[in-house]
mmCIF file of C-alpha atoms in Angstrom:
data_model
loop_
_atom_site.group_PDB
_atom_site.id
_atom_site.type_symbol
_atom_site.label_atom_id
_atom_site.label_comp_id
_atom_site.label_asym_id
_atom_site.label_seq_id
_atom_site.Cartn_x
_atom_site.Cartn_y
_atom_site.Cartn_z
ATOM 1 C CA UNK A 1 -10.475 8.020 -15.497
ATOM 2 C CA UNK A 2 -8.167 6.100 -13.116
ATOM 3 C CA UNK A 3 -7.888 3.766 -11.112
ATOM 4 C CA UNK A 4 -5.775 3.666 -7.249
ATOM 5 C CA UNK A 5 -3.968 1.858 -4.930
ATOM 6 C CA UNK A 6 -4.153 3.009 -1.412
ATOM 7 C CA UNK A 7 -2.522 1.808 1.865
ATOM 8 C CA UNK A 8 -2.764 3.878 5.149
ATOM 9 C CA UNK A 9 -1.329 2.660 8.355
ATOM 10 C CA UNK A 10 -2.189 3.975 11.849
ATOM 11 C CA UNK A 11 0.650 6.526 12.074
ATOM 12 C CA UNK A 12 -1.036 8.487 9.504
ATOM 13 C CA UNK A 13 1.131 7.185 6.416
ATOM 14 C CA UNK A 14 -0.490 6.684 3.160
ATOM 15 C CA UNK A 15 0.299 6.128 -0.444
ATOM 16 C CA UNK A 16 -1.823 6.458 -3.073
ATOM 17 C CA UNK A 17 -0.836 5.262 -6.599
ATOM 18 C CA UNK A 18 -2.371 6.198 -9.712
ATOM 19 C CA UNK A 19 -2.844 3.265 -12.692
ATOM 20 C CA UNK A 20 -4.460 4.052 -15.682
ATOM 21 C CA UNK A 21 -7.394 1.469 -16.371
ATOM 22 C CA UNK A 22 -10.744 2.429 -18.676
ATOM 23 C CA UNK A 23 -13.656 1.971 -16.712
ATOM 24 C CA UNK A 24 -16.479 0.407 -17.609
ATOM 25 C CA UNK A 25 -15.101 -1.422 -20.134
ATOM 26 C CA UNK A 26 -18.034 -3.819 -19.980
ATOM 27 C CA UNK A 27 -15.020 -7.117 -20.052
ATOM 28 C CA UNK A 28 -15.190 -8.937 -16.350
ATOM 29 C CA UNK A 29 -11.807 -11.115 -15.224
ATOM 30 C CA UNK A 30 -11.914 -14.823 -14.696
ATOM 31 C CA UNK A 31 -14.449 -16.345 -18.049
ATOM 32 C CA UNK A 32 -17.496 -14.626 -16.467
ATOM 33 C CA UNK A 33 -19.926 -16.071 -18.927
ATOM 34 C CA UNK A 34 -22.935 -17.434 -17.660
ATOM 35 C CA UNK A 35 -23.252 -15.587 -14.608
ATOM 36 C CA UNK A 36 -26.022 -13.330 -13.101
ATOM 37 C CA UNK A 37 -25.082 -9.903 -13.071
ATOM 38 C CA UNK A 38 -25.405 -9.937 -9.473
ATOM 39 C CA UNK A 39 -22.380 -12.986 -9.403
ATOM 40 C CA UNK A 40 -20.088 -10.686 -11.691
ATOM 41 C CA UNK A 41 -20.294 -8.121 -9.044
ATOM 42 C CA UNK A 42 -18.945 -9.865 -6.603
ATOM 43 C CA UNK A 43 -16.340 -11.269 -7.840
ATOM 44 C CA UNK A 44 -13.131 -10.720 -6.242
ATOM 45 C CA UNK A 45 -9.088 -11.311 -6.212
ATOM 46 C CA UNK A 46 -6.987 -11.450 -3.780
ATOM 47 C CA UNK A 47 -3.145 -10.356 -4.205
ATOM 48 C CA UNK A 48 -0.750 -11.658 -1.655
ATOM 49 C CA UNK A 49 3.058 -10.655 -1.430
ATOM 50 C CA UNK A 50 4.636 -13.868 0.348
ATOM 51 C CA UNK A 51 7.909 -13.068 2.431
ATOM 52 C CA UNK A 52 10.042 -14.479 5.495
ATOM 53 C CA UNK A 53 8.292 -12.959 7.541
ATOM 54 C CA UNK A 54 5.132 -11.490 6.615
ATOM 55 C CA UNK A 55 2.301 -11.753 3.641
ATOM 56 C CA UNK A 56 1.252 -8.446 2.263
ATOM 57 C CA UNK A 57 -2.702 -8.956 1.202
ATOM 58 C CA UNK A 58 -4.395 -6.600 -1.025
ATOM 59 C CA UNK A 59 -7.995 -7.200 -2.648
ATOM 60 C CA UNK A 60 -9.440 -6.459 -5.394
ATOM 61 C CA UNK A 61 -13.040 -4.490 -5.668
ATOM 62 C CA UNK A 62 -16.254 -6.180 -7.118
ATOM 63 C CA UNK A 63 -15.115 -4.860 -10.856
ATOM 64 C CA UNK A 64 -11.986 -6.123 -10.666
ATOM 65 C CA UNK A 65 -10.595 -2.838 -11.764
ATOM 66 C CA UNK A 66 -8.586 -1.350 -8.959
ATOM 67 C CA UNK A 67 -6.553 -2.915 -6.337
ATOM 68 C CA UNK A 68 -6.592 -2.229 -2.578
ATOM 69 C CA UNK A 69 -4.105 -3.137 0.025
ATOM 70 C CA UNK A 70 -5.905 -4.464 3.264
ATOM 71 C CA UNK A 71 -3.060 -5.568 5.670
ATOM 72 C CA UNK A 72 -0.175 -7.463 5.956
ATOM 73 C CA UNK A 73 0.209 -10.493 8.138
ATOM 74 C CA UNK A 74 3.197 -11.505 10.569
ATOM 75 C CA UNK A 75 4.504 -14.408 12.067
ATOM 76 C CA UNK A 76 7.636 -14.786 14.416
ATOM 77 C CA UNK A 77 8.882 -17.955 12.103
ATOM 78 C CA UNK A 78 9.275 -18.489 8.329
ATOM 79 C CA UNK A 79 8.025 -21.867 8.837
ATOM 80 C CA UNK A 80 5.203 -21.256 11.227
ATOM 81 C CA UNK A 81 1.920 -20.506 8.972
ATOM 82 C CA UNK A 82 -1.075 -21.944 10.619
ATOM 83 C CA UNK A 83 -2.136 -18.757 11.666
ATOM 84 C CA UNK A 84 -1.006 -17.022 8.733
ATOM 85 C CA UNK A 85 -3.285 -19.393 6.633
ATOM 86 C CA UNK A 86 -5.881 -19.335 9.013
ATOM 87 C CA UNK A 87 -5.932 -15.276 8.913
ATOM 88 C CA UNK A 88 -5.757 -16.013 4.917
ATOM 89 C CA UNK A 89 -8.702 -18.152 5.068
ATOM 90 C CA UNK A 90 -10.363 -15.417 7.235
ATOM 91 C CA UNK A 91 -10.053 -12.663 4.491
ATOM 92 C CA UNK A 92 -11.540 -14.568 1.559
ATOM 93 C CA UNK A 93 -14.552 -15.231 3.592
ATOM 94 C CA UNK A 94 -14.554 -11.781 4.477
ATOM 95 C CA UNK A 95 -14.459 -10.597 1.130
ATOM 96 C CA UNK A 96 -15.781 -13.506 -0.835
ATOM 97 C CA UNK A 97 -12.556 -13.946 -2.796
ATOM 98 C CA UNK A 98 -12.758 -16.001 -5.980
ATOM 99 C CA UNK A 99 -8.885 -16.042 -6.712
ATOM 100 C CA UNK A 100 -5.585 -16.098 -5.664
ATOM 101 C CA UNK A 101 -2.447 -13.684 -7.051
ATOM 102 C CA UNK A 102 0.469 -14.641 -5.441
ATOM 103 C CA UNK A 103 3.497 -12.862 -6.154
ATOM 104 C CA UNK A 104 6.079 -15.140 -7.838
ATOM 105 C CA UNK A 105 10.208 -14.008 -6.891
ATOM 106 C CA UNK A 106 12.116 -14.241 -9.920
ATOM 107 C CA UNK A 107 15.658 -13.027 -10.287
ATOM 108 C CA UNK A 108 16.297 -10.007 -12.297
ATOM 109 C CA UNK A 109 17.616 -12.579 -14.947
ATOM 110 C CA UNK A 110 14.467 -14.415 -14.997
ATOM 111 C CA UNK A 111 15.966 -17.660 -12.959
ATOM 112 C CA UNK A 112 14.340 -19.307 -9.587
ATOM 113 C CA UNK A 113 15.993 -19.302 -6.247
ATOM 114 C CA UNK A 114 15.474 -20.795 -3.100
ATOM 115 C CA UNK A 115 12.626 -17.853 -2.680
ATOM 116 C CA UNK A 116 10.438 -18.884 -5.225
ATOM 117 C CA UNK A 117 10.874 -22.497 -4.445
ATOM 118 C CA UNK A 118 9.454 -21.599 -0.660
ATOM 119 C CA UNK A 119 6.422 -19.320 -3.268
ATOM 120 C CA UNK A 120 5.481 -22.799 -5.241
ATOM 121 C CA UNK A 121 5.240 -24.982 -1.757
ATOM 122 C CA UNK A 122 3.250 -21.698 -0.189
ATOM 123 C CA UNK A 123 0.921 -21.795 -3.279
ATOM 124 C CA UNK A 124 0.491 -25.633 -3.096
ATOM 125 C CA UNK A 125 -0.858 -25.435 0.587
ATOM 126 C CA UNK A 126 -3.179 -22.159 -0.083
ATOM 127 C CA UNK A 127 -4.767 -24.650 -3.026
ATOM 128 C CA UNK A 128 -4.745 -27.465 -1.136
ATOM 129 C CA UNK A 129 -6.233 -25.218 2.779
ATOM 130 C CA UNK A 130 -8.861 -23.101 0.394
ATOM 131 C CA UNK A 131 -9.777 -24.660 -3.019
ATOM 132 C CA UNK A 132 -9.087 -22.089 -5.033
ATOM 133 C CA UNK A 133 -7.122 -21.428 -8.369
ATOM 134 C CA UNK A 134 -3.566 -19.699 -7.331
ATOM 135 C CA UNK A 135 -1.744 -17.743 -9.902
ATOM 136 C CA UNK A 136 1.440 -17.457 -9.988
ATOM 137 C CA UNK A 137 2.954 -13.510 -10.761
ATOM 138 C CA UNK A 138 6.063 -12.102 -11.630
ATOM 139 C CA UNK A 139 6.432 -9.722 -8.890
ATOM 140 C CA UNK A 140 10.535 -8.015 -9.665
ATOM 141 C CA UNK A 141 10.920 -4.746 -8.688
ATOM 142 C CA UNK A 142 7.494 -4.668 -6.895
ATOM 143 C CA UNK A 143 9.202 -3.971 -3.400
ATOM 144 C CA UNK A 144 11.419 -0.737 -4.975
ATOM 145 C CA UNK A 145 8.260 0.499 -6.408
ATOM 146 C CA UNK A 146 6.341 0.041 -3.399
ATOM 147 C CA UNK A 147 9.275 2.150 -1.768
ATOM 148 C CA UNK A 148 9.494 4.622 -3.901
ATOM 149 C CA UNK A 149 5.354 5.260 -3.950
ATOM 150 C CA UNK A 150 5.254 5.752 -0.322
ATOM 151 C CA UNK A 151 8.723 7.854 0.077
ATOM 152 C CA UNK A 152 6.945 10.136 -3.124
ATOM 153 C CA UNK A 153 3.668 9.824 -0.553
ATOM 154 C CA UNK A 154 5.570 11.528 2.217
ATOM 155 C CA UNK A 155 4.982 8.515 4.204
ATOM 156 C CA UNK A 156 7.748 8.389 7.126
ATOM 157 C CA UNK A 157 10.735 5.904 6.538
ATOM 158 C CA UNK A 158 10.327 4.770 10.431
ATOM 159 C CA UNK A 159 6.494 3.730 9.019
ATOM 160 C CA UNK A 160 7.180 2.672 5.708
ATOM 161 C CA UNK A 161 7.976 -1.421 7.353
ATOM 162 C CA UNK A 162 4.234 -1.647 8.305
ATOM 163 C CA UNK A 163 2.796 -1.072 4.789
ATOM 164 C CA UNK A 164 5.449 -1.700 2.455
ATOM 165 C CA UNK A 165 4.437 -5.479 1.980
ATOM 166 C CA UNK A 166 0.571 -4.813 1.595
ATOM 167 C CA UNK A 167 1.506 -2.023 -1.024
ATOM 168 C CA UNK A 168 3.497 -4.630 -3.102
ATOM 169 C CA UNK A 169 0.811 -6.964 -2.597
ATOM 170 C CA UNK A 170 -1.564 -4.254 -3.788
ATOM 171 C CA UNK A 171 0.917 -3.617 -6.679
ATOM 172 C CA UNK A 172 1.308 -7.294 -7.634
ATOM 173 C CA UNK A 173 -2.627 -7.821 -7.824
ATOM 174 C CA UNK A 174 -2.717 -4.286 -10.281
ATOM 175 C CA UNK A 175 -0.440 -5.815 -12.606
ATOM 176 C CA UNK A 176 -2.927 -9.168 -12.458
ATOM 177 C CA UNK A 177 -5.618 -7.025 -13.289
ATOM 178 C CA UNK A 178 -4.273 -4.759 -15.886
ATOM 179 C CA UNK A 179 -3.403 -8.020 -17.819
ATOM 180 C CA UNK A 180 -7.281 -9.105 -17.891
ATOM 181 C CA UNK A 181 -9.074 -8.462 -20.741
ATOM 182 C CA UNK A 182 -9.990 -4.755 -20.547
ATOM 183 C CA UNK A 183 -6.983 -3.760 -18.831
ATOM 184 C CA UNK A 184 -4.438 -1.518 -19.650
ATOM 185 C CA UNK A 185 -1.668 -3.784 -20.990
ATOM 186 C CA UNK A 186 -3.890 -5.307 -23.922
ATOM 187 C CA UNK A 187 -5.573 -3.415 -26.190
ATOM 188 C CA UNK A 188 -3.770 0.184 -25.781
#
């Protein structure tokens, strides 16, 4: 069985990407131990795909198997985010989010630029605005891929803007979860 990443938008585009994950693998992300079986199922991450302009979000179901892209968020000015946090803050009340993925810009030869300096100071005020633990993620190449799904989806390159940075964000927080315990990078 599989696992998906889906994004529509209100044009009628949508992607749908395929990831290979074993279900039920009985192993829960994030040190579950000592918690009802009720608190495991709710138990959610949130995957966010920080740009310029707008943050991609994508969730992650109760499981923490599969990876769903939700919206993205814009704002007029880089350095305007109150109401980007604020709609941030919104979400993981919404869906009782537990962690944060945030993608993390590297070059291609693994070096930092001035975008993932801008990432760390964005993670140090979702921390400090919500409480919760941040993770950092590699997210190269995440963009092209998220291209290339919704141009193999038929989506319409005139409506591929509005989703592409939720479907990275999506794509970022698969990559999160496949690394867990039970996913498909360990173990296979």
């Amino acid at each position: 069985t599989g696992a998906f990443i889906s994004a529509g938008n209100e044009s009628g585009g949508h992607a749908r990407m395929s990831v290979r994950r074993p279900r039920g693998s009985g192993i829960l992300p994030l040190a579950a131990e000592g918690l009802t079986n009720m608190e495991k199922i709710n138990m959610r991450i949130m995957g966010l795909d920080y740009g310029s302009k707008t943050v991609g979000v994508a969730v992650s179901d109760s499981l923490g198997i599969t990876a769903q892209a939700v919206e993205t968020i814009t704002r007029e000015d880089e350095n305007k985010l109150r109401k980007t946090c604020a709609r941030i803050e919104e979400l993981i009340r919404e869906y009782e989010i537990e962690t944060i993925v945030l993608g993390y810009p590297k070059n291609m030869n693994n070096t930092l630029g001035d975008r993932a300096e801008k990432t760390e100071s964005f993670k140090a005020m979702l921390e400090r605005r919500t409480g919760l633990p941040v993770v950092l993620w590699d997210e190269r190449l995440t963009t092209v891929q998220s291209e290339r799904i919704l141009q193999e989806s038929g989506v319409r390159r005139e409506n591929r803007k509005a989703v592409i940075d939720k479907v990275a964000a999506g794509l970022i927080l698969q990559g999160y979860l496949d690394s867990l315990p039970g996913g498909t990078t360990r173990g296979e």
